[in-house]
mmCIF file of C-alpha atoms and ligand atoms in Angstrom:
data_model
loop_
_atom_site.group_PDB
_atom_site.id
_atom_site.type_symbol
_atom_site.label_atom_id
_atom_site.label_comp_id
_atom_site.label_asym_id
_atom_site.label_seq_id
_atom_site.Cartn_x
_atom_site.Cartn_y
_atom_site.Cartn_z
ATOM 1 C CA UNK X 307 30.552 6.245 -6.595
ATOM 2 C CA UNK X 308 27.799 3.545 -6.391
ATOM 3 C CA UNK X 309 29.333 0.275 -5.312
ATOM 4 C CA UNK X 310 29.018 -2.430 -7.404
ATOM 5 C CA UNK X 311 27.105 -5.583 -6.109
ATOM 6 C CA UNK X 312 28.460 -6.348 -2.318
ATOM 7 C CA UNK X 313 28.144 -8.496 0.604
ATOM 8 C CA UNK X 314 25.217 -6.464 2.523
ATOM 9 C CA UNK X 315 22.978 -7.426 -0.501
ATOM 10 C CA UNK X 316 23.911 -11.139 -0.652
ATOM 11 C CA UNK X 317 21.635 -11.998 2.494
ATOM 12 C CA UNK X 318 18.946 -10.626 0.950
ATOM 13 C CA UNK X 319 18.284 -13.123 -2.258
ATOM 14 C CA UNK X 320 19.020 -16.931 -2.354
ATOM 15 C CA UNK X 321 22.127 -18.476 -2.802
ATOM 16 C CA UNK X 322 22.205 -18.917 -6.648
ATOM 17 C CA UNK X 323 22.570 -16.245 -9.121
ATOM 18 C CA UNK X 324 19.801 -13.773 -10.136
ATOM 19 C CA UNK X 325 20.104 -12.552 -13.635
ATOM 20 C CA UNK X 326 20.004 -8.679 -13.663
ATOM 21 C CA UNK X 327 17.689 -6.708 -15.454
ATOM 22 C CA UNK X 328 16.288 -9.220 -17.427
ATOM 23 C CA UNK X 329 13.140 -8.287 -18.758
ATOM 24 C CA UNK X 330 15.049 -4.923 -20.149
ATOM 25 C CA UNK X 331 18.001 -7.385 -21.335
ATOM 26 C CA UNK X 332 15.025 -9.390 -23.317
ATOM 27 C CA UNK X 333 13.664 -6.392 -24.714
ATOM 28 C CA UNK X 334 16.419 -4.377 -25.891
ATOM 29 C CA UNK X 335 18.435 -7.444 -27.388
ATOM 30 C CA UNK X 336 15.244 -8.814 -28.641
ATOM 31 C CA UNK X 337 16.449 -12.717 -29.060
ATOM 32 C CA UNK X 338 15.067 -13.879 -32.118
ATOM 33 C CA UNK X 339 14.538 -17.844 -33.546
ATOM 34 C CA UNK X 340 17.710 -18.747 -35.100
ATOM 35 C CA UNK X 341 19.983 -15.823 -33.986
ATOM 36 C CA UNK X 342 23.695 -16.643 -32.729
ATOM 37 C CA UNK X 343 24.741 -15.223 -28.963
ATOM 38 C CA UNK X 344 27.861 -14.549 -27.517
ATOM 39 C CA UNK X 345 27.859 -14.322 -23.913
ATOM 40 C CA UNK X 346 31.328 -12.839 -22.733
ATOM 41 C CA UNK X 347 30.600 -13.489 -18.894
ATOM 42 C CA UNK X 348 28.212 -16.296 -18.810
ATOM 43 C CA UNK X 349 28.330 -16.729 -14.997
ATOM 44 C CA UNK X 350 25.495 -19.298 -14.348
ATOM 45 C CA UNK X 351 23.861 -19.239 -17.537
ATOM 46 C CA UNK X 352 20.915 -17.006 -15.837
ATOM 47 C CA UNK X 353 20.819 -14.322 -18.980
ATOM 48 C CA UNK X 354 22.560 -17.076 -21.526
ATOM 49 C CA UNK X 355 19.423 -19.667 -20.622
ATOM 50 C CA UNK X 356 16.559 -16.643 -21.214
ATOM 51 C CA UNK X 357 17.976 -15.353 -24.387
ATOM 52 C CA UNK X 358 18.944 -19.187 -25.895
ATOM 53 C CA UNK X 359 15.443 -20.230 -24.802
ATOM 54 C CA UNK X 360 13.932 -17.402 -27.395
ATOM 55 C CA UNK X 361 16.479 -18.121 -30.077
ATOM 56 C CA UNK X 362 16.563 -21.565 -29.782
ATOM 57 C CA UNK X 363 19.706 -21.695 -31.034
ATOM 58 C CA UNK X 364 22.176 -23.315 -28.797
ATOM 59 C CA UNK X 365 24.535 -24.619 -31.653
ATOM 60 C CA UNK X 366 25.623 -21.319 -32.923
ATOM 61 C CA UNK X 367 26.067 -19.679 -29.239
ATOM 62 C CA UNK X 368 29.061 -19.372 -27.025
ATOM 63 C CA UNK X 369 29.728 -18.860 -23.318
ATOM 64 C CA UNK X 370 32.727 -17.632 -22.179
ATOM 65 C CA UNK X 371 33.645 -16.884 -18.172
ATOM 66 C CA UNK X 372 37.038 -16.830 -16.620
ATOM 67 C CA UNK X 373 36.012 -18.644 -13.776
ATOM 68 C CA UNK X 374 35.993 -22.305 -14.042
ATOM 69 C CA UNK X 375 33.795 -22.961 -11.501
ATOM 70 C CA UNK X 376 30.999 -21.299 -13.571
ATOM 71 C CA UNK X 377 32.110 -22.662 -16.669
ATOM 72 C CA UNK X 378 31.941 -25.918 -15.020
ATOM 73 C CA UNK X 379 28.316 -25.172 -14.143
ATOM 74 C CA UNK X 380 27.585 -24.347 -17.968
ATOM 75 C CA UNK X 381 27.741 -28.253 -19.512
ATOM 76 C CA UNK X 382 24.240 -28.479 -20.137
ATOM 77 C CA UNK X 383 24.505 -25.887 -22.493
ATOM 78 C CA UNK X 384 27.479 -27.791 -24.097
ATOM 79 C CA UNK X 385 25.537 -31.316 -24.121
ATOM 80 C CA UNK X 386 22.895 -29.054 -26.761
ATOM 81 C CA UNK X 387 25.955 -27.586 -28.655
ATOM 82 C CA UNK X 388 27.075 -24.791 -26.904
ATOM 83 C CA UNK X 389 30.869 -23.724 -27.058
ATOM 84 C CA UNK X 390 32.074 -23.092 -23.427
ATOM 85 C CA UNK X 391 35.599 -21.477 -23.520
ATOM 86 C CA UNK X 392 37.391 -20.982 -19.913
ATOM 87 C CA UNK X 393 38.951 -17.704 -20.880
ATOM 88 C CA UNK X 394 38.809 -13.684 -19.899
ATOM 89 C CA UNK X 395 37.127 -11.889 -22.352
ATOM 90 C CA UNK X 396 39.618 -10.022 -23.668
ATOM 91 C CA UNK X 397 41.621 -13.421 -25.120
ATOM 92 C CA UNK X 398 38.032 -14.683 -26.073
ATOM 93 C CA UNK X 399 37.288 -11.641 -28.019
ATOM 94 C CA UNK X 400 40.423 -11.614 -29.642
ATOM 95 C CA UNK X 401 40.581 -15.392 -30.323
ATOM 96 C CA UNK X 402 36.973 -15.059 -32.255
ATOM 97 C CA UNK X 403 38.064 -11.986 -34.062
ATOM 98 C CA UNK X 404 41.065 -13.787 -35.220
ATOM 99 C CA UNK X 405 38.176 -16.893 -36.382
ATOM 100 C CA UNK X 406 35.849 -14.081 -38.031
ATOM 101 C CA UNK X 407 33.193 -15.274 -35.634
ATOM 102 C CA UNK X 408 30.386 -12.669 -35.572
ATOM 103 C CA UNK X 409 27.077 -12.837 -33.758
ATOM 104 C CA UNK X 410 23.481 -11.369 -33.273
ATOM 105 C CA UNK X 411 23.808 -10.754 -30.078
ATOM 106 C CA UNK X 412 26.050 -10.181 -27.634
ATOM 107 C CA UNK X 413 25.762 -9.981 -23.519
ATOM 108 C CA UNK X 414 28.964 -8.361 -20.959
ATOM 109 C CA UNK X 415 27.536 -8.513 -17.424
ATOM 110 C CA UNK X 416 30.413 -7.038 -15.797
ATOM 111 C CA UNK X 417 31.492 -7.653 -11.754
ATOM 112 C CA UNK X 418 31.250 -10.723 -9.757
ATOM 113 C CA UNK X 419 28.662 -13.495 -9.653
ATOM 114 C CA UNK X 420 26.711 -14.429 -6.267
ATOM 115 C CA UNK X 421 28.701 -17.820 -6.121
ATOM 116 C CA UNK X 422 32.097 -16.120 -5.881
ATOM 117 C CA UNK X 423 31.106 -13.706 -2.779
ATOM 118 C CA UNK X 424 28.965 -16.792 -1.595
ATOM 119 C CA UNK X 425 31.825 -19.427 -0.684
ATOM 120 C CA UNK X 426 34.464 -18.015 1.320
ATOM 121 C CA UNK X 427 37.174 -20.360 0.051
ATOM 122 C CA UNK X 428 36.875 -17.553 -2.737
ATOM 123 C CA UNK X 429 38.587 -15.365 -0.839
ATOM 124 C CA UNK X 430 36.179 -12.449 -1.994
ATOM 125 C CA UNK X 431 34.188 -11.985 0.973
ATOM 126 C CA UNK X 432 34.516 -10.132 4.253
ATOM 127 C CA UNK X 433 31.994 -12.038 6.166
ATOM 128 C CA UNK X 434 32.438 -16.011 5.291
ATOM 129 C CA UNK X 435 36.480 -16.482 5.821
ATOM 130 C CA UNK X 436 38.209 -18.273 3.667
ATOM 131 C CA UNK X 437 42.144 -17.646 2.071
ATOM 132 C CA UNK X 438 42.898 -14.205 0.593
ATOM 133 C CA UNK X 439 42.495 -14.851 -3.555
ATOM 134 C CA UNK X 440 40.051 -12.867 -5.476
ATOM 135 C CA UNK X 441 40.989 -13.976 -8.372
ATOM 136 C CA UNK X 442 37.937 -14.770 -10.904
ATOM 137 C CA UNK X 443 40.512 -17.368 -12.867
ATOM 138 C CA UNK X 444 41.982 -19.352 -10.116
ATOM 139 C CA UNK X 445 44.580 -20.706 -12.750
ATOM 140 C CA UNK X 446 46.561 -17.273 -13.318
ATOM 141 C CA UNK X 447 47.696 -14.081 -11.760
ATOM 142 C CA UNK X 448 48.305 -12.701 -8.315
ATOM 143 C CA UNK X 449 45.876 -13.007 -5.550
ATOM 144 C CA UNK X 450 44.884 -10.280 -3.324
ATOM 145 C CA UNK X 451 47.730 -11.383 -0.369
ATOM 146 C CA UNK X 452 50.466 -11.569 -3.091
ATOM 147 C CA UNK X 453 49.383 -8.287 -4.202
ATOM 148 C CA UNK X 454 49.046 -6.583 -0.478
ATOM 149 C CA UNK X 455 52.557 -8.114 -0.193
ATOM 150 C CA UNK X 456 54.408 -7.174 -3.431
ATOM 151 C CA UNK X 457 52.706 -3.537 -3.274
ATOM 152 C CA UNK X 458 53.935 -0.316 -1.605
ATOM 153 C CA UNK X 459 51.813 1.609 0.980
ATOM 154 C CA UNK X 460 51.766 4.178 -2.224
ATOM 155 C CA UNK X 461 50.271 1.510 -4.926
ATOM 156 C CA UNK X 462 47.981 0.457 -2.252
ATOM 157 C CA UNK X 463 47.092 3.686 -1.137
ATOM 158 C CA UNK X 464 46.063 4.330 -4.625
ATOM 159 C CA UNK X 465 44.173 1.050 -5.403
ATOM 160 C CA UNK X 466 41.897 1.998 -2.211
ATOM 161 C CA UNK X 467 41.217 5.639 -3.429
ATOM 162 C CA UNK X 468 40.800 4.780 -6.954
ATOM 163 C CA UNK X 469 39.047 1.676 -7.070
ATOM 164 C CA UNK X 470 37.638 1.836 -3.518
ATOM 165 C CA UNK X 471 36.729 5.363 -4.000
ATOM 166 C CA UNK X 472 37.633 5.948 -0.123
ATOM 167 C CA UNK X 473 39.067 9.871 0.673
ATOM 168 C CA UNK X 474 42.919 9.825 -0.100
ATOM 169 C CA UNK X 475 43.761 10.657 3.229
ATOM 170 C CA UNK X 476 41.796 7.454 4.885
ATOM 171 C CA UNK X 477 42.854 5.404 1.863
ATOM 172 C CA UNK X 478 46.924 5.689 2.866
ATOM 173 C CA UNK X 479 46.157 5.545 6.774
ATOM 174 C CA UNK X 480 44.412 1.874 5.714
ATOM 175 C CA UNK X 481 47.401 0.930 3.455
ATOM 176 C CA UNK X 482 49.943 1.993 5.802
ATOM 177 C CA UNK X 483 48.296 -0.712 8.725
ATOM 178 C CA UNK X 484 47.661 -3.242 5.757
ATOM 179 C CA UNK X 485 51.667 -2.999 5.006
ATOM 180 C CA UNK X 486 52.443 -2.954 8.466
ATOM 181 C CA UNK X 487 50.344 -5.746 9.444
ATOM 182 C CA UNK X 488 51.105 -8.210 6.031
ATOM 183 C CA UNK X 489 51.158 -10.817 5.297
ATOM 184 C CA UNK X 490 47.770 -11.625 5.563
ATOM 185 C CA UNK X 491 46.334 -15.396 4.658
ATOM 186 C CA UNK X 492 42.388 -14.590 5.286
ATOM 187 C CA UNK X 493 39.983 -12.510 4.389
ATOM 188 C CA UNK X 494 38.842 -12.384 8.421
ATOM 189 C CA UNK X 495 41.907 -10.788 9.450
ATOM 190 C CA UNK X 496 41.961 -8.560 6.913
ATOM 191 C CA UNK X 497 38.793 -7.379 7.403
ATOM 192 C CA UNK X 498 38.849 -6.780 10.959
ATOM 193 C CA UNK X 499 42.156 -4.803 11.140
ATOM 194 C CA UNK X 500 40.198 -2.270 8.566
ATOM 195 C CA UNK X 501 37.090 -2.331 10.837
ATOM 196 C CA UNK X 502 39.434 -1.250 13.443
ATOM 197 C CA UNK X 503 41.337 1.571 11.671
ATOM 198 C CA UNK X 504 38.193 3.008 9.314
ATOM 199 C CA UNK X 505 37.942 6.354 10.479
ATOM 200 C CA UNK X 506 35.977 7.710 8.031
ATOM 201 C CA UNK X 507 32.136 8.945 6.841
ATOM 202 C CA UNK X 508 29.431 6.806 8.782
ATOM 203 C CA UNK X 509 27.927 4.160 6.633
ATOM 204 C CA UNK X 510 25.593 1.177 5.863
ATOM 205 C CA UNK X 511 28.069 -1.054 4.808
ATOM 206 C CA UNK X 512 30.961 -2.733 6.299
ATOM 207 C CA UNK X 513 33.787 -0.779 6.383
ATOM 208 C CA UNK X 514 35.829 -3.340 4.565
ATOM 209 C CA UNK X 515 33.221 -3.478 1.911
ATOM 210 C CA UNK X 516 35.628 -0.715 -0.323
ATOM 211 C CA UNK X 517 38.532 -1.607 0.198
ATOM 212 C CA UNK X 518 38.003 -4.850 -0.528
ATOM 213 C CA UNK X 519 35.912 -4.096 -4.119
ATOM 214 C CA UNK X 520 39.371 -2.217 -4.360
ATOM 215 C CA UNK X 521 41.713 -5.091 -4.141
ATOM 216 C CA UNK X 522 39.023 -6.851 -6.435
ATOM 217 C CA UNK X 523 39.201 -5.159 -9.318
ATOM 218 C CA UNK X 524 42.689 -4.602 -8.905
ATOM 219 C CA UNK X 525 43.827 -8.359 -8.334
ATOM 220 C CA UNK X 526 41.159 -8.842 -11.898
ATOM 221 C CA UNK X 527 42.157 -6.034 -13.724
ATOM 222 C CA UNK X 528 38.751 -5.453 -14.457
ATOM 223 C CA UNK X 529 38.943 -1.735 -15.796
ATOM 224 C CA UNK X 530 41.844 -2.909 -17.781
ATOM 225 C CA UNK X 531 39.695 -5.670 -19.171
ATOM 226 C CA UNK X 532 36.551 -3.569 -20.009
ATOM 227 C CA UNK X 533 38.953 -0.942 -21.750
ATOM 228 C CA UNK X 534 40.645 -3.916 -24.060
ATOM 229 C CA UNK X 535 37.365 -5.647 -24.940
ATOM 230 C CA UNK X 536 34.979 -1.985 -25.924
ATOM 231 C CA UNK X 537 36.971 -1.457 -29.263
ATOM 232 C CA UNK X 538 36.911 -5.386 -30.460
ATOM 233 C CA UNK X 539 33.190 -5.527 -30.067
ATOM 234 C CA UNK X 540 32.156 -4.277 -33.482
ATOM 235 C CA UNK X 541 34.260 -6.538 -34.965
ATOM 236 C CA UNK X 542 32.118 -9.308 -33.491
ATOM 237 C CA UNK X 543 28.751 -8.311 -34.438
ATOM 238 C CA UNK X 544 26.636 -8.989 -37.368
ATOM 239 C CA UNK X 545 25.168 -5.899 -39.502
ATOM 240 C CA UNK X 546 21.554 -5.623 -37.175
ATOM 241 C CA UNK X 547 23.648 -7.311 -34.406
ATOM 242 C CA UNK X 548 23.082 -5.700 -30.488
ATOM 243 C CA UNK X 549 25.684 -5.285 -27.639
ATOM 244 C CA UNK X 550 24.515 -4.879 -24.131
ATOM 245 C CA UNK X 551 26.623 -4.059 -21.234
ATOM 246 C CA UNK X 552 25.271 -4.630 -17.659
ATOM 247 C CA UNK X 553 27.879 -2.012 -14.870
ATOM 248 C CA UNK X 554 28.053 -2.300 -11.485
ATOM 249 C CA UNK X 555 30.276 0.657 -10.253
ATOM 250 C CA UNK X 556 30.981 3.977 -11.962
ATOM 251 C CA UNK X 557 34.274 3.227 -12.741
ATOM 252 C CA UNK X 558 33.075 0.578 -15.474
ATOM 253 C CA UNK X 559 30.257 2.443 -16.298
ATOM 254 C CA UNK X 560 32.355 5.874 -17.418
ATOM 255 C CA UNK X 561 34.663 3.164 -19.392
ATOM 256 C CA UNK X 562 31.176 2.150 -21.569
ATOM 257 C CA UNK X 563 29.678 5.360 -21.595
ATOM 258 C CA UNK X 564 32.716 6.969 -23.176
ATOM 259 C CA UNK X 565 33.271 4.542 -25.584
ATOM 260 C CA UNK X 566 29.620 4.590 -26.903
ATOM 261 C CA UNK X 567 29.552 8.661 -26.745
ATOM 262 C CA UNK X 568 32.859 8.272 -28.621
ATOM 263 C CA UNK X 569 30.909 6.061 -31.391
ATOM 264 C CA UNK X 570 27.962 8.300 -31.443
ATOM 265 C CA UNK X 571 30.945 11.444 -32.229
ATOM 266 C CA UNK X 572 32.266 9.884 -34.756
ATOM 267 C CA UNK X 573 29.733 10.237 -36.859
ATOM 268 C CA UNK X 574 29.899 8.565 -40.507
ATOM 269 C CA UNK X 575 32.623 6.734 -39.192
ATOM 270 C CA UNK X 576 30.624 5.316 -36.451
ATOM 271 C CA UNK X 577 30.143 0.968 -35.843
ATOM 272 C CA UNK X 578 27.845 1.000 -33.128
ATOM 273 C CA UNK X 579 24.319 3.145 -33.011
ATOM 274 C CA UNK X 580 23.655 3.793 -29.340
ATOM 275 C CA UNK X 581 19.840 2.944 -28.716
ATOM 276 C CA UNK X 582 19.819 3.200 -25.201
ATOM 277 C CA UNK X 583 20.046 7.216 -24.482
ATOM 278 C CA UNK X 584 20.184 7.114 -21.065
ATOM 279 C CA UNK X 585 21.265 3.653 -19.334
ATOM 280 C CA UNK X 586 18.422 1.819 -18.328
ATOM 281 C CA UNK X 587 18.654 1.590 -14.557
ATOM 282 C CA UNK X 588 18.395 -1.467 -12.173
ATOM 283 C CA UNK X 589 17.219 0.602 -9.175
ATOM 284 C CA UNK X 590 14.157 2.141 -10.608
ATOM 285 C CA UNK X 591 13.860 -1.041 -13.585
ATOM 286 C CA UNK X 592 14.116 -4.263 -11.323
ATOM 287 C CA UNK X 593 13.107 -3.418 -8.063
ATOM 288 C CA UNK X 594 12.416 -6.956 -6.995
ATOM 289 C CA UNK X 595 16.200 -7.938 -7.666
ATOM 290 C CA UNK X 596 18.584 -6.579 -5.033
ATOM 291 C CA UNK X 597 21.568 -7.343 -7.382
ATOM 292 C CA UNK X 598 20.143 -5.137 -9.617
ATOM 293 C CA UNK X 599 20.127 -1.924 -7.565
ATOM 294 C CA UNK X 600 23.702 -0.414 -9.024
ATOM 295 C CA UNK X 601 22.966 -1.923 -12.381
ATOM 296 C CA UNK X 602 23.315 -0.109 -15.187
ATOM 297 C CA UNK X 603 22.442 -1.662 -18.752
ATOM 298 C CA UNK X 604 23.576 -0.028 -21.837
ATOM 299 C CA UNK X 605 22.977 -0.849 -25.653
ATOM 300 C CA UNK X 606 23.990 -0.234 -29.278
ATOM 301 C CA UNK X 607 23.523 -2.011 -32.621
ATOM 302 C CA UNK X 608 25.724 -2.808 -34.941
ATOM 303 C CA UNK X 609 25.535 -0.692 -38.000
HETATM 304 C C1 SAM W 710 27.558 -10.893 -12.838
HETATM 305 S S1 SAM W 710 28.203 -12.456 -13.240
HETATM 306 C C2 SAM W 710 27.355 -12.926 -14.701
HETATM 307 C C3 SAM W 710 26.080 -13.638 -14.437
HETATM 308 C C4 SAM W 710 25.365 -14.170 -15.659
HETATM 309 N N1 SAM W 710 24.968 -13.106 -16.558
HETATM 310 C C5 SAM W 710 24.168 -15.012 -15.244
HETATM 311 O O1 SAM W 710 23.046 -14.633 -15.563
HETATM 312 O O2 SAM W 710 24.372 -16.050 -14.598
HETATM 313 C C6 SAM W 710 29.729 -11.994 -13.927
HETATM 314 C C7 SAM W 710 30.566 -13.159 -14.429
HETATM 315 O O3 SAM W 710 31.524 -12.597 -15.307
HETATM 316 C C8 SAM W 710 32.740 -13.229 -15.111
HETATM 317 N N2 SAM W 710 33.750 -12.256 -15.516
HETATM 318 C C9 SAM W 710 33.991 -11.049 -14.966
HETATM 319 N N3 SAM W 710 34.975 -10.434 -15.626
HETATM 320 C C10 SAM W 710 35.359 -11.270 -16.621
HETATM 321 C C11 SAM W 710 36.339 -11.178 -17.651
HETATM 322 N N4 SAM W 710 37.143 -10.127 -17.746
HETATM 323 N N5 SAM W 710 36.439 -12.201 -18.529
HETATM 324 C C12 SAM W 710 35.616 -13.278 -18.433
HETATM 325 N N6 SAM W 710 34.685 -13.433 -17.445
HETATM 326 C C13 SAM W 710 34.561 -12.429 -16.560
HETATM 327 C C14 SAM W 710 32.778 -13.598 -13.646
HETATM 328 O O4 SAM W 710 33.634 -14.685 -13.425
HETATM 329 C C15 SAM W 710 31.310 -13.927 -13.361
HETATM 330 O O5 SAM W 710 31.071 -15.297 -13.492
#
C-alpha cells in the first residue's frame, strides 16, 4: 500500500500547505467565470484560491473543513462572500442536500494538511511531540490515547494491519506492547516504544510512520467518511457539473475507484461519467511537489 502523505516528506517543502496536483486539478475541473465551487476539505484555501481566482465567483462558493484551525485560516474568503462551515463532510454534504444546494464544481482532497503534521500540539506527528489527539475536529470524538486505551490488543491489532497495512503477525506483537505499556499522553513515547519493538521489513521511513497513519484514520474515521460522502455527491452537482477526488493511500483510493467503476456499470442508470480513465498520478504529474508523490486525482461529470 502506498502511504499517504507522512512525516519523512514534510522536511522537504516549506511549512505551509502545497496544493496537490494543481495544474491537473485546473484542467480537468476547468473553473469557469461565474461557476459555483464546493470545496469539501478546504484545508488552506491552496486549491479553493486557484479555482475561485478563475471563476471569480466567491459569493456562490463554499468551504467546508473539519478542522477549525483551517477554517479559521479561510476568513478572507468569507470577507468576499464565501460560506465557511466548520463541519466533516459527511454532515456538510448532507446539510446542502437537505438545502438543494448544487454546484459546478466540486473538490475532496482527502488526508491531512501540512499544518496538522507540522505542530506537534496536534498530536499527529512522530517527530515534533506534542499530546496524543489526532483528531482533525478537536471539538468531537476520541483521540488516539482514548482510543489505545478503550481498545483491545485485538481491535488494535487490526487497526495496525488494516489501516497501517503492517504484516498481521508484527501488527499484534506492536498492539500487545502498546496495551501493555498504555496509557500513553505523547506522541514521543509512543513512538519510541514502536521503534523499539518494530521487527519487521527494512524501510525508509520511521517505523512509527504506519502505525501511526493507522491510529489516524482510525481516531477520523476517514474510510467511513469517504464511503458516506461517494453516494451524496451527485446529488450536489449541477447537470455539466465535475467532481474531483485527490487519495493519498490505497485504502481511499479503492473506496473512489469502486464507486466510480460502480457508476460507469450501471449504465443508463448512471449520475456520474468517469472522464479520468486511469487516475491521474502525482508521482509522474507533479514531480516538483513532494506531497504529491502518493496522489492520486480522479474525475467524473455530472450527467
Ligand atoms: C490535504 S488537506 C486539503 C488542502 C487544501 N486542498 C489546500 O489546498 O489547502 C485535507 C484537509 O481536509 C480536511 N479533512 C479531511 N477529512 C475531512 C472530512 N471527513 N471532513 C471535512 N474535512 C476533512 C483536513 O482537516 C484537512 O484540512
Amino acid at each position: 500500500m502506498a502511504l499517504c502523505y507522512n512525516e519523512e516528506m514534510s522536511n522537504e517543502h516549506p511549512p505551509h500547505h502545497v496544493p496537490v496536483l494543481l495544474d491537473s486539478v485546473l484542467s480537468l475541473l476547468s473553473p469557469k467565470a461565474g461557476e459555483s465551487y464546493l470545496d469539501l476539505t478546504a484545508g488552506y484555501g491552496g486549491h479553493a484560491g486557484a479555482i475561485i481566482e478563475k471563476t471569480k465567483n466567491y459569493k456562490d462558493s463554499m468551504l467546508v473543513d473539519r478542522d477549525d484551525y483551517a477554517i479559521s485560516h479561510l476568513s478572507s474568503f468569507e470577507q468576499h462572500g464565501t460560506r465557511l462551515m466548520h463541519s466533516d463532510f459527511v454532515a456538510a454534504a448532507q446539510a446542502l442536500v437537505q438545502e438543494k444546494k448544487t454546484f459546478d464544481i466540486i473538490l475532496i482532497d482527502l488526508g491531512v494538511s501540512s499544518p496538522q503534521l507540522d505542530q506537534g500540539e496536534r498530536g499527529f506527528s512522530f517527530k515534533r511531540n506534542g499530546p496524543l489527539d489526532m483528531r482533525m475536529d478537536r471539538s468531537t470524538g476520541i483521540t488516539a490515547a482514548e482510543l489505545i486505551d478503550n481498545s483491545t490488543i485485538s481491535e488494535l491489532a487490526t487497526i495496525i494491519h488494516e489501516f497501517g497495512d503492517e504484516p498481521y503477525g508484527l501488527a499484534r506483537k506492536l498492539a500487545e506492547v502498546i496495551v501493555t505499556n498504555r496509557p500513553f499522553t505523547d506522541t514521543e513515547s509512543l513512538a519510541e516504544l514502536i521503534k523499539q519493538h518494530h521487527r519487521g521489513r527494512r524501510s525508509r521511513i520511521h517505523p512509527a510512520t504506519r502505525t501511526f497513519q493507522a491510529l489516524r484514520i482510525a481516531v477520523n474515521d476517514e474510510l467511513g467518511q469517504v464511503k458516506t460522502l461517494l453516494p451524496l455527491i451527485p446529488r450536489l452537482l449541477h447537470t455539466g457539473g465535475r467532481v474531483g477526488v485527490i487519495s493519498f493511500h490505497s485504502l481511499e483510493d479503492r473506496l473512489v475507484k469502486q464507486y466510480l467503476k460502480d457508476q460507469r456499470d450501471a449504465g443508463f442508470e448512471a449520475e456520474l461519467t468517469v472522464i479520468t480513465k486511469k487516475p491521474v498520478d502525482g508521482a509522474t504529474s507533479d514531480v516538483h511537489n513532494p506531497r504529491s508523490r502518493s496522489a492520486k486525482l480522479r474525475v467524473a461529470v455530472k450527467k
